[in-house]
Amino acid sequence: MHISPDIRSLDIKKLEKILLKQNFKKYRANQINDWLTKGGVSSFHEMKNLPRDLISFLNSRFIINNVDIKLIKKSKDGTVKFLISLCDKNIIEAVLIPTEKRITACISSQVGCSLDCDFCATAKIRRMRNLNFYEIFDQTMILNAESSKLFGRSISNIVFMGMGEPLLNYKNVLKAIEMICSKKGLGISKKKITVSTSGISKIIRLLADQNVKFNLAVSLHSAIEKTRNDIMPFSKDFPIVELLDSLNYWYKKTKSKITIEYLVWQAINDNMQHINSLVEFCVKVPSKVNLIEFNEIGNLKFKSPQNMWIEKYVEILKANNISVSIRRSRGKDINAACGQLANKI
Ligand code: SAH
């Protein structure tokens, strides 16, 4: 069976060529592109300024695969989780996190995840596929429309901390970020976007070379190789020295500090050796630490630490002039918190 391609998989030059070959005017490509990037259009019929014969032609050759909200769950703390279905019926999740000053959208870059972090619910569903750039864009725009409805405000910040490892789908992520930041998207600055990675050092270097402007966050969780390899087995391929090197390279190129995301667990990293290793890591690269509150996912190996350990981390990091903040969990009651995105309703 022949499946028509999604029209957004073509760039505008290619579309112009196809249209010219069929004797349509070149400027029609721009009109089509305008409709597509504005979002909210799910068929060619809705493109009001196109002639009928062009609409028929487009219908015969292309499709528009829009994403669709399947379910909305609201948390007591204001966080809202969305289950979003894709054209092939795969489901991803995205979250809106409102505060007084910001609306942060936490968005997905893959269906499932190919990494194997033992403490993360998303890792338990295998990676089905990467999202296309327009699926990431659509996801953001659909969330933005919901944000206006729910909070009367647009999305102000975006974090790639939903499902998946964005650096293993970086081409689509980069394209989507361009569209999101353009006037046709949200028109926000790239500085309002944070891409979070589990630490794929090769791609961190590659992105640094591309002069990207967004913020980088790295999920470290342990600066001791053996522990990190235990809880994030894939990291055996990305040794800590290489990660550190790639982060320094990132800083050299972008001049932007790296956020180190860090979870603390009982009998895993709630000890002085781990605190000292984290300090050692952070003094080697311009960074700030974000201690994340752990959300239980039913794996008994991982338990939240006693509060005194969080306090110890904060105290010792501060004593070494390393900036540190604690990220309180949001949306736990609806399985919308970090590491809980696993299509559980
Ligand atoms: N793959 C990327 C993007 C996912 S971001 C990355 O790892 O950075 C999700 C963030 O939530 C990461 O910092 C991850 O380590 C953290 N996380 C995963 N499971 C968690 C859990 N159960 N509780 C709290 N945070 C978790």
Coordinates of C-alpha atoms and ligand atoms in Angstrom, one line a residue:
M1 CA 0.0 0.0 0.0
H2 CA 1.3 3.4 -0.9
I3 CA 1.2 5.9 2.1
S4 CA 1.3 9.5 1.1
P5 CA 4.0 11.5 2.9
D6 CA 3.2 14.2 5.4
I7 CA 3.5 17.5 3.6
R8 CA 5.7 18.9 6.4
S9 CA 8.4 16.4 5.7
L10 CA 9.2 18.6 2.6
D11 CA 11.1 21.8 2.9
I12 CA 9.7 24.9 1.2
K13 CA 12.1 24.8 -1.8
K14 CA 11.1 21.2 -2.6
L15 CA 7.4 22.1 -2.3
E16 CA 7.9 25.1 -4.6
K17 CA 9.5 22.7 -7.2
I18 CA 6.6 20.3 -7.0
L19 CA 4.0 23.0 -7.4
L20 CA 5.8 24.6 -10.3
K21 CA 6.0 21.3 -12.1
Q22 CA 2.2 21.0 -11.8
N23 CA 1.8 24.6 -13.1
F24 CA 0.8 26.1 -9.8
K25 CA 2.4 29.4 -8.8
K26 CA 5.5 29.4 -6.7
Y27 CA 4.1 31.7 -4.0
R28 CA 1.5 29.1 -3.1
A29 CA 4.2 27.1 -1.3
N30 CA 4.6 30.1 1.1
Q31 CA 0.8 30.2 1.7
I32 CA 0.7 26.5 2.5
N33 CA 3.7 26.9 4.7
D34 CA 2.0 29.7 6.6
W35 CA -1.0 27.6 7.3
L36 CA 1.1 24.6 8.4
T37 CA 3.3 26.6 10.8
K38 CA 0.4 28.5 12.4
G39 CA -0.9 25.2 13.6
G40 CA -4.5 24.2 14.1
V41 CA -5.1 23.2 10.5
S42 CA -5.8 19.6 10.1
S43 CA -6.8 19.4 6.4
F44 CA -6.0 21.2 3.1
H45 CA -9.6 22.3 2.8
E46 CA -9.1 24.7 5.7
M47 CA -6.5 26.6 3.8
K48 CA -8.9 29.3 2.7
N49 CA -6.7 31.1 0.2
L50 CA -5.8 28.2 -2.0
P51 CA -7.7 27.4 -5.2
R52 CA -9.8 24.3 -5.4
D53 CA -7.6 22.5 -8.0
L54 CA -4.6 23.0 -5.7
I55 CA -6.4 21.6 -2.7
S56 CA -7.3 18.5 -4.8
F57 CA -3.8 18.1 -5.9
L58 CA -2.5 18.3 -2.3
N59 CA -5.1 15.8 -1.2
S60 CA -4.0 13.4 -3.8
R61 CA -0.3 13.6 -2.9
F62 CA 0.1 14.5 0.8
I63 CA -1.4 14.1 4.2
I64 CA -1.3 16.3 7.3
N65 CA -0.7 14.2 10.4
N66 CA -1.8 16.2 13.3
V67 CA -1.4 15.3 16.9
D68 CA -4.5 15.0 19.0
I69 CA -5.2 15.3 22.7
K70 CA -6.7 12.1 24.1
L71 CA -6.8 12.9 27.8
I72 CA -6.3 15.8 30.1
K73 CA -5.5 15.2 33.8
K74 CA -5.4 18.0 36.3
S75 CA -3.3 17.8 39.5
K76 CA -4.2 19.3 42.8
D77 CA -1.2 21.6 42.5
G78 CA -2.2 23.0 39.2
T79 CA 0.0 20.8 37.0
V80 CA -1.8 19.4 34.0
K81 CA -0.9 16.3 32.1
F82 CA -1.8 15.6 28.5
L83 CA -1.9 12.2 26.7
I84 CA -1.4 13.0 23.1
S85 CA -1.9 10.5 20.3
L86 CA 0.1 10.5 17.1
C87 CA -1.0 9.6 13.6
D88 CA 0.1 6.0 14.1
K89 CA -1.8 5.8 17.4
N90 CA 1.4 5.9 19.5
I91 CA 0.9 8.0 22.7
I92 CA 3.2 10.5 24.2
E93 CA 2.8 12.7 27.3
A94 CA 3.4 16.3 27.9
V95 CA 2.9 18.5 31.0
L96 CA 2.0 22.1 31.7
I97 CA 3.5 23.4 35.0
P98 CA 2.1 26.8 36.0
T99 CA 3.7 29.2 38.5
E100 CA 3.0 32.8 39.2
K101 CA 5.5 34.0 36.7
R102 CA 5.8 31.2 34.2
I103 CA 4.0 28.5 32.4
T104 CA 6.5 25.7 31.7
A105 CA 5.8 23.1 29.1
C106 CA 7.5 19.7 29.6
I107 CA 7.5 18.0 26.2
S108 CA 8.5 14.6 24.8
S109 CA 11.0 14.0 22.1
Q110 CA 10.6 10.2 21.6
V111 CA 7.8 7.6 22.0
G112 CA 9.2 5.7 25.0
C113 CA 13.0 5.8 25.6
S114 CA 15.9 3.6 24.5
L115 CA 17.9 4.4 27.6
D116 CA 17.7 2.2 30.7
C117 CA 17.8 4.4 33.8
D118 CA 16.6 2.1 36.5
F119 CA 14.7 4.7 38.5
C120 CA 12.6 6.2 35.5
A121 CA 9.2 4.9 34.5
T122 CA 9.6 6.0 30.9
A123 CA 12.6 3.7 30.5
K124 CA 10.3 0.7 31.2
I125 CA 8.5 1.3 27.9
R126 CA 10.9 0.6 25.1
R127 CA 11.6 3.2 22.5
M128 CA 9.0 2.9 19.7
R129 CA 10.3 5.7 17.5
N130 CA 11.6 9.3 17.3
L131 CA 9.1 12.1 17.0
N132 CA 9.3 14.1 13.8
F133 CA 10.1 17.8 14.1
Y134 CA 6.6 18.7 13.3
E135 CA 5.2 16.4 15.9
I136 CA 7.3 18.1 18.5
F137 CA 6.2 21.5 17.1
D138 CA 2.5 20.4 17.1
Q139 CA 2.8 19.1 20.6
T140 CA 4.0 22.5 21.7
M141 CA 1.4 24.5 19.8
I142 CA -1.5 22.3 21.0
L143 CA -0.2 22.7 24.6
N144 CA 0.0 26.4 24.1
A145 CA -3.6 26.6 23.0
E146 CA -4.5 24.6 26.1
S147 CA -2.4 26.9 28.3
S148 CA -4.3 29.9 27.0
K149 CA -7.6 28.2 27.7
L150 CA -6.6 27.0 31.2
F151 CA -4.5 29.8 32.5
G152 CA -5.1 32.7 30.1
R153 CA -1.4 32.8 29.4
S154 CA 1.0 31.4 26.8
I155 CA 3.8 29.0 27.4
S156 CA 6.9 31.0 28.6
N157 CA 9.4 28.2 29.0
I158 CA 10.0 24.8 27.5
V159 CA 11.9 21.9 29.0
F160 CA 12.7 18.8 27.0
M161 CA 12.2 16.6 30.0
G162 CA 9.2 14.5 28.9
M163 CA 9.5 11.1 27.4
G164 CA 12.7 10.2 25.6
E165 CA 16.3 11.2 25.2
P166 CA 16.3 14.4 23.1
L167 CA 20.0 14.1 22.1
L168 CA 19.2 10.7 20.4
N169 CA 16.7 12.6 18.2
Y170 CA 18.7 15.9 18.0
K171 CA 18.0 16.7 14.4
N172 CA 14.3 16.8 14.9
V173 CA 14.7 18.5 18.2
L174 CA 16.8 21.3 16.6
K175 CA 14.4 21.8 13.8
A176 CA 11.4 21.9 16.2
I177 CA 13.2 24.5 18.4
E178 CA 13.8 26.7 15.4
M179 CA 10.1 26.6 14.5
I180 CA 8.9 27.0 18.1
C181 CA 11.1 30.1 18.5
S182 CA 10.1 31.7 15.2
K183 CA 7.4 34.3 14.9
K184 CA 5.1 31.6 13.5
G185 CA 5.6 29.5 16.5
L186 CA 5.7 30.9 20.1
G187 CA 8.2 33.6 19.3
I188 CA 10.1 32.9 22.5
S189 CA 13.9 33.2 23.0
K190 CA 16.0 30.1 22.9
K191 CA 17.2 31.0 26.3
K192 CA 13.7 30.0 27.6
I193 CA 14.3 26.4 26.4
T194 CA 16.2 23.7 28.3
V195 CA 17.2 20.5 26.7
S196 CA 17.9 17.7 29.3
T197 CA 20.1 14.8 28.4
S198 CA 21.2 11.7 30.3
G199 CA 24.7 12.6 29.1
I200 CA 25.4 11.6 25.5
S201 CA 28.8 13.2 25.3
K202 CA 29.4 12.8 21.6
I203 CA 26.2 14.7 20.8
I204 CA 26.8 17.4 23.4
R205 CA 30.0 18.2 21.5
L206 CA 28.3 18.1 18.2
L207 CA 25.6 20.5 19.4
A208 CA 28.2 22.9 20.9
D209 CA 29.7 23.1 17.4
Q210 CA 26.4 24.1 15.9
N211 CA 26.3 27.2 18.0
V212 CA 23.0 26.4 19.6
K213 CA 21.5 28.9 22.0
F214 CA 19.3 26.8 24.4
N215 CA 20.2 25.7 27.9
L216 CA 21.6 22.3 28.6
A217 CA 20.8 20.2 31.6
V218 CA 22.5 16.9 32.4
S219 CA 21.0 14.1 34.5
L220 CA 24.1 13.1 36.5
H221 CA 22.8 11.5 39.7
S222 CA 26.2 10.2 40.6
A223 CA 29.7 11.5 39.8
I224 CA 31.1 8.1 40.7
E225 CA 31.5 5.9 37.7
K226 CA 30.5 2.6 39.3
T227 CA 27.3 3.9 40.8
R228 CA 26.3 5.7 37.7
N229 CA 26.9 2.6 35.6
D230 CA 24.7 0.6 38.1
I231 CA 21.7 2.9 38.0
M232 CA 22.1 4.1 34.4
P233 CA 23.6 1.1 32.6
F234 CA 23.9 2.8 29.2
S235 CA 26.4 5.2 30.8
K236 CA 29.1 2.5 30.5
D237 CA 29.5 3.8 26.9
F238 CA 29.8 7.4 28.1
P239 CA 32.5 7.6 30.8
I240 CA 32.3 10.5 33.3
V241 CA 35.6 12.0 32.1
E242 CA 34.3 12.2 28.6
L243 CA 31.1 13.7 29.8
L244 CA 33.0 16.3 31.7
D245 CA 35.1 17.1 28.7
S246 CA 32.1 17.5 26.5
L247 CA 30.5 19.8 29.0
N248 CA 33.6 22.0 29.2
Y249 CA 33.6 22.1 25.4
W250 CA 29.9 23.1 25.5
Y251 CA 30.7 25.9 27.9
K252 CA 33.7 27.1 25.8
K253 CA 31.5 27.3 22.8
T254 CA 28.2 28.6 24.3
K255 CA 29.3 30.5 27.4
S256 CA 26.3 29.1 29.1
K257 CA 26.4 27.3 32.5
I258 CA 25.2 23.7 32.6
T259 CA 22.5 22.5 35.0
I260 CA 23.4 19.3 36.7
E261 CA 20.2 17.4 37.6
Y262 CA 20.7 15.2 40.6
L263 CA 18.5 12.8 42.6
V264 CA 19.5 11.5 46.0
W265 CA 18.5 8.0 47.2
Q266 CA 18.9 6.0 50.4
A267 CA 21.9 3.7 50.4
I268 CA 22.9 4.7 46.9
N269 CA 24.3 8.2 46.9
D270 CA 23.4 9.5 50.4
N271 CA 27.0 9.5 51.6
M272 CA 30.0 11.9 51.9
Q273 CA 31.9 10.1 49.2
H274 CA 29.2 11.0 46.7
I275 CA 28.8 14.5 47.9
N276 CA 32.6 15.1 47.5
S277 CA 32.6 13.6 44.1
L278 CA 29.8 15.9 43.0
V279 CA 31.7 18.9 44.3
E280 CA 34.8 17.7 42.4
F281 CA 32.8 17.3 39.2
C282 CA 31.2 20.7 39.6
V283 CA 34.4 22.7 40.2
K284 CA 35.7 21.3 37.0
V285 CA 32.9 22.8 34.8
P286 CA 30.8 26.0 35.1
S287 CA 27.6 24.6 36.4
K288 CA 24.7 24.8 38.9
V289 CA 23.1 21.9 40.7
N290 CA 19.4 21.1 40.7
L291 CA 18.5 18.6 43.4
I292 CA 15.3 16.9 42.2
E293 CA 12.8 15.4 44.5
F294 CA 12.5 11.7 43.8
N295 CA 9.1 10.3 42.7
E296 CA 8.5 6.7 43.6
I297 CA 7.8 4.4 40.6
G298 CA 7.4 1.1 42.4
N299 CA 11.1 0.0 42.3
L300 CA 12.0 -0.8 45.8
K301 CA 15.7 -0.3 45.1
F302 CA 15.1 3.4 45.0
K303 CA 13.9 5.2 48.1
S304 CA 14.0 8.9 49.0
P305 CA 16.8 9.8 51.4
Q306 CA 16.5 11.3 54.9
N307 CA 16.1 15.0 54.6
M308 CA 19.4 15.6 56.4
W309 CA 21.2 14.2 53.3
I310 CA 19.6 16.8 51.0
E311 CA 20.6 19.4 53.5
K312 CA 24.2 18.1 53.5
Y313 CA 24.4 18.2 49.8
V314 CA 23.1 21.8 49.8
E315 CA 25.5 22.8 52.6
I316 CA 28.6 21.4 51.1
L317 CA 27.9 22.5 47.5
K318 CA 27.3 26.0 48.8
A319 CA 30.4 25.9 50.9
N320 CA 32.3 25.3 47.7
N321 CA 30.6 28.2 45.9
I322 CA 28.5 25.9 43.7
S323 CA 25.0 27.2 43.1
V324 CA 22.3 24.8 44.1
S325 CA 18.5 24.7 44.2
I326 CA 15.9 22.1 45.1
R327 CA 13.3 21.3 42.5
R328 CA 10.1 20.3 44.3
S329 CA 8.0 17.8 42.5
R330 CA 4.8 18.8 40.8
G331 CA 1.9 16.7 39.5
K332 CA 2.7 13.5 41.5
D333 CA -0.9 12.7 42.1
I334 CA -1.5 12.3 38.4
N335 CA 1.8 10.5 37.5
A336 CA 2.9 13.7 35.7
A337 CA 6.1 14.3 37.7
C338 CA 9.7 13.7 36.5
G339 CA 10.3 10.1 35.7
Q340 CA 6.6 9.1 36.0
L341 CA 5.6 9.6 32.3
A342 CA 4.7 6.1 31.2
N343 CA 1.3 6.4 29.6
K344 CA -0.3 5.5 32.9
I345 CA -3.7 7.1 33.3
Ligands
SAH1 N1 16.5 11.6 28.9 C1 16.6 13.0 29.4 C2 15.3 13.6 29.4 C3 14.3 13.1 30.5 S1 14.3 14.2 31.7 C4 17.3 13.0 30.7 O1 17.5 12.0 31.3 O2 17.7 14.1 31.1 C5 13.6 13.6 33.0 C6 14.4 14.0 34.3 O3 13.7 13.4 35.4 C7 15.8 13.6 34.3 O4 16.6 14.4 35.0 C8 15.6 12.2 35.0 O5 16.8 11.8 35.5 C9 14.6 12.6 36.1 N2 13.9 11.4 36.6 C10 13.8 10.2 36.1 N3 13.1 9.4 36.9 C11 12.7 10.1 38.0 C12 12.0 9.9 39.1 N4 11.4 8.7 39.3 N5 11.8 10.9 40.0 C13 12.4 12.1 39.8 N6 13.1 12.4 38.7 C14 13.3 11.4 37.8

